[in-house]
PDB file of C-alpha atoms in Angstrom:
ATOM      1  CA  MET A  20     -33.532  -8.792 -23.953  1.00 31.00           C
ATOM      2  CA  SER A  21     -30.575  -6.788 -22.726  1.00 33.00           C
ATOM      3  CA  LEU A  22     -30.938  -3.001 -22.614  1.00 35.00           C
ATOM      4  CA  ILE A  23     -27.151  -2.545 -22.624  1.00 34.00           C
ATOM      5  CA  THR A  24     -25.517  -2.406 -26.019  1.00 34.00           C
ATOM      6  CA  GLU A  25     -21.909  -3.306 -26.572  1.00 39.00           C
ATOM      7  CA  PRO A  26     -19.810  -0.727 -28.467  1.00 40.00           C
ATOM      8  CA  GLY A  27     -18.914  -1.546 -32.048  1.00 49.00           C
ATOM      9  CA  ASP A  28     -15.342  -1.973 -33.215  1.00 47.00           C
ATOM     10  CA  ASP A  29     -14.999   1.674 -34.280  1.00 48.00           C
ATOM     11  CA  GLU A  30     -16.507   2.974 -31.052  1.00 42.00           C
ATOM     12  CA  GLN A  31     -14.403   0.626 -28.927  1.00 40.00           C
ATOM     13  CA  PHE A  32     -11.251   1.725 -30.739  1.00 37.00           C
ATOM     14  CA  SER A  33     -12.181   5.355 -30.128  1.00 41.00           C
ATOM     15  CA  ILE A  34     -12.668   4.722 -26.412  1.00 40.00           C
ATOM     16  CA  GLN A  35      -9.274   2.981 -26.159  1.00 47.00           C
ATOM     17  CA  ARG A  36      -7.593   5.700 -28.220  1.00 56.00           C
ATOM     18  CA  ASP A  37      -9.037   8.515 -26.082  1.00 78.00           C
ATOM     19  CA  ALA A  38      -8.251   6.836 -22.746  1.00 91.00           C
ATOM     20  CA  PRO A  39      -5.307   8.419 -20.915  1.00 97.00           C
ATOM     21  CA  TYR A  40      -2.148   6.437 -20.358  1.00 98.00           C
ATOM     22  CA  VAL A  41      -1.669   7.664 -16.772  1.00 98.00           C
ATOM     23  CA  THR A  42      -4.132   8.233 -13.951  1.00 98.00           C
ATOM     24  CA  VAL A  43      -2.883  10.285 -11.012  1.00 98.00           C
ATOM     25  CA  VAL A  44      -5.010   9.506  -7.944  1.00 98.00           C
ATOM     26  CA  LEU A  45      -4.946  12.406  -5.481  1.00 98.00           C
ATOM     27  CA  PRO A  46      -6.903  11.955  -2.220  1.00 96.00           C
ATOM     28  CA  CYS A  47      -7.710  15.213  -0.451  1.00 96.00           C
ATOM     29  CA  TYR A  48      -8.862  15.734   3.114  1.00 94.00           C
ATOM     30  CA  ASN A  49      -8.807  19.246   4.581  1.00 94.00           C
ATOM     31  CA  GLU A  50      -6.221  20.616   2.146  1.00 94.00           C
ATOM     32  CA  GLN A  51      -7.934  23.895   1.209  1.00 94.00           C
ATOM     33  CA  ASP A  52      -4.907  26.151   1.722  1.00 92.00           C
ATOM     34  CA  HIS A  53      -2.534  24.348  -0.642  1.00 93.00           C
ATOM     35  CA  VAL A  54      -4.485  21.924  -2.843  1.00 96.00           C
ATOM     36  CA  VAL A  55      -4.464  24.340  -5.809  1.00 97.00           C
ATOM     37  CA  LEU A  56      -0.677  24.630  -5.601  1.00 96.00           C
ATOM     38  CA  GLU A  57      -0.444  20.851  -5.711  1.00 96.00           C
ATOM     39  CA  LEU A  58      -2.799  20.660  -8.689  1.00 97.00           C
ATOM     40  CA  GLU A  59      -0.707  23.247 -10.530  1.00 97.00           C
ATOM     41  CA  ARG A  60       2.509  21.378  -9.784  1.00 97.00           C
ATOM     42  CA  ILE A  61       1.164  18.019 -10.975  1.00 98.00           C
ATOM     43  CA  THR A  62      -0.503  19.320 -14.125  1.00 97.00           C
ATOM     44  CA  ALA A  63       2.527  21.399 -15.099  1.00 97.00           C
ATOM     45  CA  ALA A  64       4.758  18.322 -14.847  1.00 98.00           C
ATOM     46  CA  MET A  65       2.374  16.066 -16.738  1.00 98.00           C
ATOM     47  CA  ASP A  66       1.619  18.663 -19.436  1.00 97.00           C
ATOM     48  CA  ALA A  67       5.349  19.006 -20.056  1.00 97.00           C
ATOM     49  CA  SER A  68       5.704  15.238 -20.437  1.00 96.00           C
ATOM     50  CA  ARG A  69       4.769  13.125 -23.435  1.00 91.00           C
ATOM     51  CA  TYR A  70       2.145  11.192 -21.501  1.00 97.00           C
ATOM     52  CA  SER A  71      -1.612  11.525 -21.804  1.00 97.00           C
ATOM     53  CA  TYR A  72      -3.145  11.613 -18.364  1.00 98.00           C
ATOM     54  CA  GLU A  73      -6.081  12.301 -16.111  1.00 98.00           C
ATOM     55  CA  LEU A  74      -5.921  13.754 -12.608  1.00 98.00           C
ATOM     56  CA  LEU A  75      -8.492  11.982 -10.438  1.00 98.00           C
ATOM     57  CA  VAL A  76      -9.022  14.163  -7.354  1.00 98.00           C
ATOM     58  CA  ILE A  77     -10.994  12.535  -4.545  1.00 97.00           C
ATOM     59  CA  ASP A  78     -12.337  14.726  -1.756  1.00 97.00           C
ATOM     60  CA  ASP A  79     -12.671  12.461   1.283  1.00 95.00           C
ATOM     61  CA  LYS A  80     -15.550  14.428   2.849  1.00 94.00           C
ATOM     62  CA  SER A  81     -13.355  17.328   3.945  1.00 95.00           C
ATOM     63  CA  THR A  82     -14.657  19.410   6.844  1.00 94.00           C
ATOM     64  CA  ASP A  83     -13.055  22.638   5.635  1.00 94.00           C
ATOM     65  CA  GLY A  84     -13.468  24.405   2.291  1.00 94.00           C
ATOM     66  CA  THR A  85     -11.456  21.917   0.210  1.00 96.00           C
ATOM     67  CA  LEU A  86     -14.392  20.717  -1.861  1.00 97.00           C
ATOM     68  CA  ALA A  87     -15.561  24.263  -2.599  1.00 97.00           C
ATOM     69  CA  VAL A  88     -12.050  25.195  -3.735  1.00 97.00           C
ATOM     70  CA  LEU A  89     -11.898  22.135  -5.983  1.00 97.00           C
ATOM     71  CA  HIS A  90     -15.266  22.908  -7.569  1.00 97.00           C
ATOM     72  CA  GLU A  91     -14.098  26.452  -8.202  1.00 97.00           C
ATOM     73  CA  VAL A  92     -10.888  25.476  -9.991  1.00 97.00           C
ATOM     74  CA  VAL A  93     -12.212  22.576 -12.076  1.00 96.00           C
ATOM     75  CA  PRO A  94     -12.442  24.757 -15.235  1.00 95.00           C
ATOM     76  CA  ARG A  95      -8.732  25.594 -14.891  1.00 96.00           C
ATOM     77  CA  PHE A  96      -7.681  21.947 -15.097  1.00 97.00           C
ATOM     78  CA  PRO A  97      -9.275  20.212 -18.105  1.00 96.00           C
ATOM     79  CA  LYS A  98      -7.580  16.880 -17.306  1.00 97.00           C
ATOM     80  CA  MET A  99      -9.010  16.855 -13.791  1.00 97.00           C
ATOM     81  CA  ARG A 100     -11.853  14.598 -12.660  1.00 97.00           C
ATOM     82  CA  LEU A 101     -13.395  15.452  -9.290  1.00 97.00           C
ATOM     83  CA  MET A 102     -14.901  12.672  -7.200  1.00 97.00           C
ATOM     84  CA  PRO A 103     -16.372  13.854  -3.869  1.00 96.00           C
ATOM     85  CA  PHE A 104     -17.167  11.243  -1.214  1.00 96.00           C
ATOM     86  CA  ARG A 105     -20.433  11.523   0.679  1.00 94.00           C
ATOM     87  CA  ARG A 106     -18.758  10.297   3.861  1.00 94.00           C
ATOM     88  CA  ASN A 107     -15.186  10.029   5.062  1.00 93.00           C
ATOM     89  CA  GLY A 108     -13.695   6.709   3.996  1.00 92.00           C
ATOM     90  CA  GLY A 109      -9.984   7.180   4.680  1.00 91.00           C
ATOM     91  CA  SER A 110      -7.039   7.537   2.339  1.00 91.00           C
ATOM     92  CA  GLY A 111      -6.953   3.795   1.640  1.00 92.00           C
ATOM     93  CA  THR A 112     -10.568   3.806   0.513  1.00 95.00           C
ATOM     94  CA  ALA A 113      -9.910   6.837  -1.695  1.00 96.00           C
ATOM     95  CA  ARG A 114      -6.901   5.161  -3.312  1.00 96.00           C
ATOM     96  CA  ARG A 115      -8.733   1.872  -3.808  1.00 96.00           C
ATOM     97  CA  ILE A 116     -11.766   3.449  -5.443  1.00 97.00           C
ATOM     98  CA  GLY A 117      -9.555   5.817  -7.426  1.00 97.00           C
ATOM     99  CA  THR A 118      -7.591   2.864  -8.819  1.00 98.00           C
ATOM    100  CA  GLN A 119     -10.777   1.004  -9.676  1.00 97.00           C
ATOM    101  CA  GLU A 120     -12.151   4.079 -11.470  1.00 97.00           C
ATOM    102  CA  ALA A 121      -8.861   4.908 -13.206  1.00 98.00           C
ATOM    103  CA  ARG A 122      -8.845   4.842 -16.993  1.00 97.00           C
ATOM    104  CA  GLY A 123      -5.063   4.815 -17.327  1.00 97.00           C
ATOM    105  CA  GLN A 124      -2.805   1.802 -17.682  1.00 97.00           C
ATOM    106  CA  ILE A 125      -0.398   3.326 -15.151  1.00 98.00           C
ATOM    107  CA  VAL A 126      -1.758   4.527 -11.811  1.00 98.00           C
ATOM    108  CA  VAL A 127       0.142   7.019  -9.673  1.00 98.00           C
ATOM    109  CA  TRP A 128      -0.591   7.490  -5.976  1.00 98.00           C
ATOM    110  CA  THR A 129       0.527  10.637  -4.233  1.00 97.00           C
ATOM    111  CA  ASP A 130      -0.592  13.084  -1.538  1.00 95.00           C
ATOM    112  CA  ALA A 131      -1.874  16.650  -1.664  1.00 93.00           C
ATOM    113  CA  ASP A 132       0.055  17.960   1.350  1.00 91.00           C
ATOM    114  CA  MET A 133       3.118  19.285  -0.533  1.00 91.00           C
ATOM    115  CA  THR A 134       5.430  16.645   0.978  1.00 93.00           C
ATOM    116  CA  TYR A 135       6.233  14.619  -2.143  1.00 95.00           C
ATOM    117  CA  PRO A 136       8.082  15.901  -5.235  1.00 96.00           C
ATOM    118  CA  ASN A 137       5.098  15.524  -7.528  1.00 97.00           C
ATOM    119  CA  GLU A 138       6.938  17.306 -10.315  1.00 97.00           C
ATOM    120  CA  ARG A 139       8.830  14.002 -10.700  1.00 97.00           C
ATOM    121  CA  ILE A 140       5.725  11.928 -11.470  1.00 98.00           C
ATOM    122  CA  PRO A 141       6.624  11.635 -15.190  1.00 98.00           C
ATOM    123  CA  GLU A 142       9.962  10.161 -14.128  1.00 98.00           C
ATOM    124  CA  PHE A 143       8.154   7.365 -12.292  1.00 98.00           C
ATOM    125  CA  VAL A 144       5.986   6.623 -15.315  1.00 98.00           C
ATOM    126  CA  LYS A 145       9.020   6.603 -17.596  1.00 98.00           C
ATOM    127  CA  TYR A 146      10.766   4.166 -15.258  1.00 98.00           C
ATOM    128  CA  LEU A 147       7.935   1.677 -15.756  1.00 98.00           C
ATOM    129  CA  ASP A 148       8.059   2.256 -19.514  1.00 97.00           C
ATOM    130  CA  ASP A 149      11.801   1.677 -19.617  1.00 97.00           C
ATOM    131  CA  ASN A 150      11.594  -1.395 -17.366  1.00 98.00           C
ATOM    132  CA  PRO A 151       8.702  -3.583 -18.545  1.00 97.00           C
ATOM    133  CA  ASP A 152       9.682  -6.278 -16.036  1.00 97.00           C
ATOM    134  CA  VAL A 153       8.962  -3.918 -13.109  1.00 98.00           C
ATOM    135  CA  ASP A 154       5.354  -3.652 -11.929  1.00 98.00           C
ATOM    136  CA  GLN A 155       5.691  -0.934  -9.302  1.00 98.00           C
ATOM    137  CA  VAL A 156       8.142   1.879  -8.596  1.00 98.00           C
ATOM    138  CA  VAL A 157       8.148   3.594  -5.213  1.00 97.00           C
ATOM    139  CA  GLY A 158       9.648   6.873  -4.086  1.00 97.00           C
ATOM    140  CA  ALA A 159      12.095   6.032  -1.283  1.00 95.00           C
ATOM    141  CA  ARG A 160      12.358   9.024   1.031  1.00 92.00           C
ATOM    142  CA  LYS A 161      15.864  10.023   2.011  1.00 83.00           C
ATOM    143  CA  THR A 162      14.751  11.809   5.187  1.00 74.00           C
ATOM    144  CA  GLU A 163      11.797  11.831   7.561  1.00 65.00           C
ATOM    145  CA  GLU A 164      10.245  15.270   7.854  1.00 57.00           C
ATOM    146  CA  GLY A 165       6.819  14.399   9.220  1.00 54.00           C
ATOM    147  CA  THR A 166       5.342  15.386  12.540  1.00 53.00           C
ATOM    148  CA  HIS A 167       5.953  13.153  15.590  1.00 55.00           C
ATOM    149  CA  LYS A 168       9.392  12.370  14.180  1.00 60.00           C
ATOM    150  CA  TRP A 169      10.480  10.883  17.497  1.00 57.00           C
ATOM    151  CA  ALA A 170       7.845   8.160  17.035  1.00 58.00           C
ATOM    152  CA  ARG A 171       7.918   7.808  13.256  1.00 60.00           C
ATOM    153  CA  VAL A 172      11.620   7.068  12.789  1.00 66.00           C
ATOM    154  CA  PRO A 173      12.026   4.082  15.180  1.00 71.00           C
ATOM    155  CA  ALA A 174       8.557   2.704  14.387  1.00 66.00           C
ATOM    156  CA  LYS A 175       9.114   2.811  10.626  1.00 69.00           C
ATOM    157  CA  TRP A 176      12.613   1.351  10.987  1.00 74.00           C
ATOM    158  CA  PHE A 177      11.268  -1.603  12.967  1.00 75.00           C
ATOM    159  CA  ILE A 178       8.340  -2.160  10.616  1.00 74.00           C
ATOM    160  CA  ARG A 179      10.630  -1.968   7.597  1.00 74.00           C
ATOM    161  CA  MET A 180      13.034  -4.508   9.095  1.00 77.00           C
ATOM    162  CA  VAL A 181      10.183  -6.919   9.868  1.00 76.00           C
ATOM    163  CA  ALA A 182       8.713  -6.502   6.388  1.00 76.00           C
ATOM    164  CA  SER A 183      12.103  -6.934   4.697  1.00 78.00           C
ATOM    165  CA  ARG A 184      12.712 -10.178   6.539  1.00 75.00           C
ATOM    166  CA  LEU A 185       9.254 -11.535   5.813  1.00 74.00           C
ATOM    167  CA  ALA A 186       9.352 -10.467   2.160  1.00 75.00           C
ATOM    168  CA  GLY A 187      12.871 -11.835   1.713  1.00 79.00           C
ATOM    169  CA  MET A 188      14.338  -8.633   0.284  1.00 82.00           C
ATOM    170  CA  LYS A 189      15.470  -5.183   1.357  1.00 85.00           C
ATOM    171  CA  ILE A 190      12.680  -2.587   1.406  1.00 90.00           C
ATOM    172  CA  PRO A 191      14.071   0.976   1.477  1.00 90.00           C
ATOM    173  CA  ASP A 192      10.676   2.597   2.120  1.00 90.00           C
ATOM    174  CA  LEU A 193       7.641   0.510   2.980  1.00 86.00           C
ATOM    175  CA  ASN A 194       4.954   3.176   3.246  1.00 84.00           C
ATOM    176  CA  SER A 195       5.894   5.958   0.870  1.00 92.00           C
ATOM    177  CA  GLY A 196       2.841   7.754  -0.496  1.00 92.00           C
ATOM    178  CA  LEU A 197       4.388   8.395  -3.930  1.00 97.00           C
ATOM    179  CA  ARG A 198       4.373   5.413  -6.253  1.00 98.00           C
ATOM    180  CA  ALA A 199       3.412   4.306  -9.760  1.00 98.00           C
ATOM    181  CA  PHE A 200       2.237   0.846 -10.729  1.00 98.00           C
ATOM    182  CA  ARG A 201       0.519  -1.081 -13.485  1.00 98.00           C
ATOM    183  CA  ARG A 202      -3.216  -0.946 -12.868  1.00 98.00           C
ATOM    184  CA  GLU A 203      -3.925  -4.385 -14.312  1.00 97.00           C
ATOM    185  CA  VAL A 204      -1.450  -5.997 -11.906  1.00 97.00           C
ATOM    186  CA  SER A 205      -2.951  -4.222  -8.893  1.00 97.00           C
ATOM    187  CA  LEU A 206      -6.599  -5.133  -9.470  1.00 96.00           C
ATOM    188  CA  PRO A 207      -6.605  -8.535  -7.655  1.00 93.00           C
ATOM    189  CA  TYR A 208      -5.190  -6.898  -4.519  1.00 92.00           C
ATOM    190  CA  LEU A 209      -7.384  -3.807  -4.233  1.00 94.00           C
ATOM    191  CA  ARG A 210      -9.910  -5.639  -2.088  1.00 89.00           C
ATOM    192  CA  LEU A 211      -7.179  -6.157   0.500  1.00 85.00           C
ATOM    193  CA  LEU A 212      -6.511  -2.455   1.001  1.00 88.00           C
ATOM    194  CA  PRO A 213      -7.469  -1.154   4.453  1.00 84.00           C
ATOM    195  CA  PRO A 214      -9.179   2.246   4.727  1.00 84.00           C
ATOM    196  CA  GLY A 215      -6.312   4.049   6.477  1.00 74.00           C
ATOM    197  CA  PHE A 216      -2.696   5.049   5.850  1.00 68.00           C
ATOM    198  CA  SER A 217      -1.458   1.452   5.861  1.00 79.00           C
ATOM    199  CA  CYS A 218      -2.922   0.917   2.378  1.00 88.00           C
ATOM    200  CA  VAL A 219       0.482   1.845   0.929  1.00 90.00           C
ATOM    201  CA  THR A 220       2.098  -0.824   3.093  1.00 87.00           C
ATOM    202  CA  THR A 221      -0.469  -3.322   1.864  1.00 87.00           C
ATOM    203  CA  ILE A 222       0.045  -2.659  -1.839  1.00 93.00           C
ATOM    204  CA  THR A 223       3.823  -2.974  -1.380  1.00 91.00           C
ATOM    205  CA  MET A 224       3.588  -6.279   0.465  1.00 88.00           C
ATOM    206  CA  ALA A 225       0.946  -7.604  -1.943  1.00 88.00           C
ATOM    207  CA  PHE A 226       3.239  -7.044  -4.918  1.00 93.00           C
ATOM    208  CA  LEU A 227       6.334  -8.426  -3.190  1.00 90.00           C
ATOM    209  CA  SER A 228       4.543 -11.485  -1.800  1.00 83.00           C
ATOM    210  CA  ASN A 229       3.291 -12.385  -5.270  1.00 87.00           C
ATOM    211  CA  GLN A 230       6.616 -11.966  -7.080  1.00 90.00           C
ATOM    212  CA  HIS A 231       5.700  -8.686  -8.767  1.00 95.00           C
ATOM    213  CA  PRO A 232       8.966  -6.723  -9.020  1.00 95.00           C
ATOM    214  CA  VAL A 233       9.087  -3.461  -7.067  1.00 96.00           C
ATOM    215  CA  ASP A 234      11.888  -0.916  -7.586  1.00 97.00           C
ATOM    216  CA  TYR A 235      12.722   2.276  -5.723  1.00 97.00           C
ATOM    217  CA  ILE A 236      13.729   5.798  -6.711  1.00 97.00           C
ATOM    218  CA  PRO A 237      15.271   8.054  -4.022  1.00 96.00           C
ATOM    219  CA  ILE A 238      13.238  11.202  -3.422  1.00 96.00           C
ATOM    220  CA  ASP A 239      13.325  14.229  -1.165  1.00 93.00           C
ATOM    221  CA  TYR A 240      10.545  14.603   1.377  1.00 90.00           C
ATOM    222  CA  ALA A 241       9.347  17.997   2.585  1.00 85.00           C
ATOM    223  CA  LYS A 242       7.572  19.011   5.745  1.00 82.00           C
ATOM    224  CA  ARG A 243       3.855  18.730   5.163  1.00 69.00           C
ATOM    225  CA  ALA A 244       1.557  21.711   4.695  1.00 68.00           C
ATOM    226  CA  GLY A 245      -1.369  21.878   7.079  1.00 58.00           C
ATOM    227  CA  LYS A 246      -2.116  19.632  10.036  1.00 65.00           C
ATOM    228  CA  SER A 247      -0.825  16.067  10.119  1.00 59.00           C
ATOM    229  CA  LYS A 248      -3.376  13.264  10.251  1.00 57.00           C
ATOM    230  CA  PHE A 249      -0.825  10.727  11.528  1.00 58.00           C
ATOM    231  CA  HIS A 250      -1.439   9.157  14.962  1.00 62.00           C
ATOM    232  CA  PRO A 251       1.945   7.806  16.104  1.00 60.00           C
ATOM    233  CA  PHE A 252       0.921   4.890  18.290  1.00 66.00           C
ATOM    234  CA  LYS A 253      -2.351   3.861  16.643  1.00 68.00           C
ATOM    235  CA  ASP A 254      -0.972   4.010  13.115  1.00 65.00           C
ATOM    236  CA  ALA A 255       2.291   2.269  14.036  1.00 68.00           C
ATOM    237  CA  ARG A 256       0.291  -0.617  15.486  1.00 72.00           C
ATOM    238  CA  ARG A 257      -1.798  -0.726  12.313  1.00 71.00           C
ATOM    239  CA  TYR A 258       1.329  -0.839  10.153  1.00 68.00           C
ATOM    240  CA  ILE A 259       2.742  -3.827  12.033  1.00 73.00           C
ATOM    241  CA  LEU A 260      -0.544  -5.722  11.959  1.00 76.00           C
ATOM    242  CA  GLN A 261      -0.937  -5.000   8.270  1.00 70.00           C
ATOM    243  CA  VAL A 262       2.531  -6.318   7.410  1.00 72.00           C
ATOM    244  CA  LEU A 263       1.865  -9.541   9.316  1.00 75.00           C
ATOM    245  CA  ARG A 264      -1.612  -9.838   7.809  1.00 74.00           C
ATOM    246  CA  MET A 265      -0.338  -9.484   4.274  1.00 70.00           C
ATOM    247  CA  VAL A 266       2.467 -12.019   4.592  1.00 73.00           C
ATOM    248  CA  MET A 267       0.167 -14.485   6.356  1.00 78.00           C
ATOM    249  CA  TYR A 268      -2.382 -14.011   3.606  1.00 79.00           C
ATOM    250  CA  PHE A 269       0.111 -14.851   0.882  1.00 75.00           C
ATOM    251  CA  ASP A 270       2.745 -16.982   2.676  1.00 79.00           C
ATOM    252  CA  PRO A 271       1.497 -18.089   6.125  1.00 84.00           C
ATOM    253  CA  ILE A 272       4.196 -20.746   6.539  1.00 88.00           C
ATOM    254  CA  LYS A 273       6.843 -18.008   6.600  1.00 83.00           C
ATOM    255  CA  VAL A 274       5.161 -16.447   9.635  1.00 82.00           C
ATOM    256  CA  LEU A 275       3.662 -19.357  11.527  1.00 88.00           C
ATOM    257  CA  MET A 276       6.082 -22.237  10.990  1.00 91.00           C
ATOM    258  CA  PRO A 277       9.125 -20.606  12.681  1.00 91.00           C
ATOM    259  CA  VAL A 278       6.940 -19.823  15.712  1.00 91.00           C
ATOM    260  CA  ALA A 279       5.654 -23.395  15.774  1.00 94.00           C
ATOM    261  CA  LEU A 280       9.125 -24.917  15.509  1.00 95.00           C
ATOM    262  CA  TRP A 281      10.502 -22.704  18.268  1.00 96.00           C
ATOM    263  CA  ILE A 282       7.685 -23.601  20.654  1.00 96.00           C
ATOM    264  CA  MET A 283       7.889 -27.286  19.825  1.00 95.00           C
ATOM    265  CA  GLY A 284      11.671 -27.174  20.140  1.00 95.00           C
ATOM    266  CA  LEU A 285      11.435 -25.630  23.587  1.00 95.00           C
ATOM    267  CA  GLY A 286       8.821 -28.222  24.489  1.00 93.00           C
ATOM    268  CA  PHE A 287      11.074 -31.121  23.486  1.00 94.00           C
ATOM    269  CA  VAL A 288      14.051 -29.633  25.331  1.00 94.00           C
ATOM    270  CA  LYS A 289      11.823 -29.340  28.389  1.00 92.00           C
ATOM    271  CA  LEU A 290      10.696 -32.946  27.806  1.00 92.00           C
ATOM    272  CA  ILE A 291      14.290 -34.183  27.959  1.00 92.00           C
ATOM    273  CA  TYR A 292      14.829 -32.145  31.108  1.00 91.00           C
ATOM    274  CA  ASP A 293      11.666 -33.545  32.724  1.00 89.00           C
ATOM    275  CA  VAL A 294      12.559 -37.135  31.873  1.00 89.00           C
ATOM    276  CA  SER A 295      16.024 -36.820  33.390  1.00 88.00           C
ATOM    277  CA  ARG A 296      15.064 -34.665  36.368  1.00 86.00           C
ATOM    278  CA  TYR A 297      11.707 -36.103  37.432  1.00 82.00           C
ATOM    279  CA  ASN A 298      12.242 -39.798  36.655  1.00 81.00           C
ATOM    280  CA  PHE A 299      10.190 -39.890  33.412  1.00 79.00           C
ATOM    281  CA  HIS A 300       7.482 -37.635  34.815  1.00 86.00           C
ATOM    282  CA  VAL A 301       6.410 -35.030  32.230  1.00 88.00           C
ATOM    283  CA  THR A 302       5.082 -31.705  33.477  1.00 90.00           C
ATOM    284  CA  THR A 303       1.906 -30.085  32.189  1.00 91.00           C
ATOM    285  CA  SER A 304       3.811 -27.092  30.786  1.00 92.00           C
ATOM    286  CA  THR A 305       5.925 -29.409  28.607  1.00 92.00           C
ATOM    287  CA  VAL A 306       2.910 -31.170  27.135  1.00 93.00           C
ATOM    288  CA  LEU A 307       1.198 -27.829  26.601  1.00 95.00           C
ATOM    289  CA  ALA A 308       4.200 -26.371  24.738  1.00 94.00           C
ATOM    290  CA  ILE A 309       4.454 -29.364  22.405  1.00 94.00           C
ATOM    291  CA  LEU A 310       0.710 -29.352  21.700  1.00 96.00           C
ATOM    292  CA  VAL A 311       0.587 -25.587  21.071  1.00 95.00           C
ATOM    293  CA  GLY A 312       3.566 -25.782  18.708  1.00 95.00           C
ATOM    294  CA  PHE A 313       1.985 -28.691  16.873  1.00 95.00           C
ATOM    295  CA  GLN A 314      -1.333 -26.841  16.515  1.00 95.00           C
ATOM    296  CA  ILE A 315       0.388 -23.751  15.131  1.00 93.00           C
ATOM    297  CA  ALA A 316       2.293 -25.913  12.643  1.00 94.00           C
ATOM    298  CA  VAL A 317      -0.966 -27.529  11.478  1.00 94.00           C
ATOM    299  CA  LEU A 318      -2.521 -24.070  11.166  1.00 90.00           C
ATOM    300  CA  ALA A 319       0.444 -22.957   9.036  1.00 89.00           C
ATOM    301  CA  LEU A 320       0.053 -25.950   6.718  1.00 91.00           C
ATOM    302  CA  ILE A 321      -3.697 -25.419   6.372  1.00 90.00           C
ATOM    303  CA  GLY A 322      -3.155 -21.707   5.713  1.00 85.00           C
ATOM    304  CA  ASP A 323      -0.572 -22.504   3.057  1.00 86.00           C
ATOM    305  CA  LEU A 324      -2.967 -24.952   1.400  1.00 86.00           C
ATOM    306  CA  VAL A 325      -5.733 -22.312   1.361  1.00 81.00           C
ATOM    307  CA  ALA A 326      -3.368 -19.667  -0.041  1.00 75.00           C
ATOM    308  CA  ARG A 327      -2.172 -21.996  -2.810  1.00 75.00           C
ATOM    309  CA  SER A 328      -5.724 -23.082  -3.647  1.00 75.00           C
ATOM    310  CA  ARG A 329      -6.835 -19.463  -3.851  1.00 63.00           C
ATOM    311  CA  GLY A 330      -3.946 -18.576  -6.142  1.00 54.00           C
ATOM    312  CA  SER A 331      -4.766 -21.372  -8.553  1.00 45.00           C
ATOM    313  CA  ASN A 332      -8.363 -20.229  -9.077  1.00 45.00           C
TER     314      ASN A 332
END
């Protein structure tokens, strides 16, 4: 006998009626000096809109007084839900769990460091309402104001160019932290999100690789409050690996087959050279190039078969 009772029709209707339309997921890590200002800015914008909402604030095991500040101000923000982590999981983990726990049909991701124009969140939600064929809308930053700008600008440009080519479309901003999307569409891809900053890259590539339309709204980007948590070289490497991982997960032929054909092509050119130069004697490097290219091509075909089989389940 089950000890869990299913809600009746009236109770189920009440739950659906009382559920907010929008969930704003706000990860916080060591933001004690400005997190209240961010909460005030978000709630003021959402209260002035026509949308019902909840503000899901996730403290990612802050080492300063962020959690104490959040506990103190909870009574001031009736739409706020506080979820403290018992250990640091990273912004990607916070966003993944926040999306899973969200009660709204539309989920908004943003940051608590005063960089994004969070007063424009209702505009992002309205964009999805006005464009039912769009599943995600991303804030495309017009400038780069983060720390380590000398490393961020060229690294992000290169990553964006690679991602645009692999995704087959122009991507104005691959890793913007301000975005709104349909929760139901995102659920199959949440398990793919890495724990760090590259989770925003992952959710973008996951949507694009699966033909979920993504649009962009230009936004201003301010210099962050507090200390940056960005590591220029480590995080840039993670971004590149994540882009390649996502495309290979959803469309491995697009990544592997060009590499295979190039290597095999070079091998066959070298084969012609060997035959004419060494009187039909084929060098080891030629055989190796052809075999490696062939193996990569087989791997691409097997990966494509696995990806298609997974999508049909």
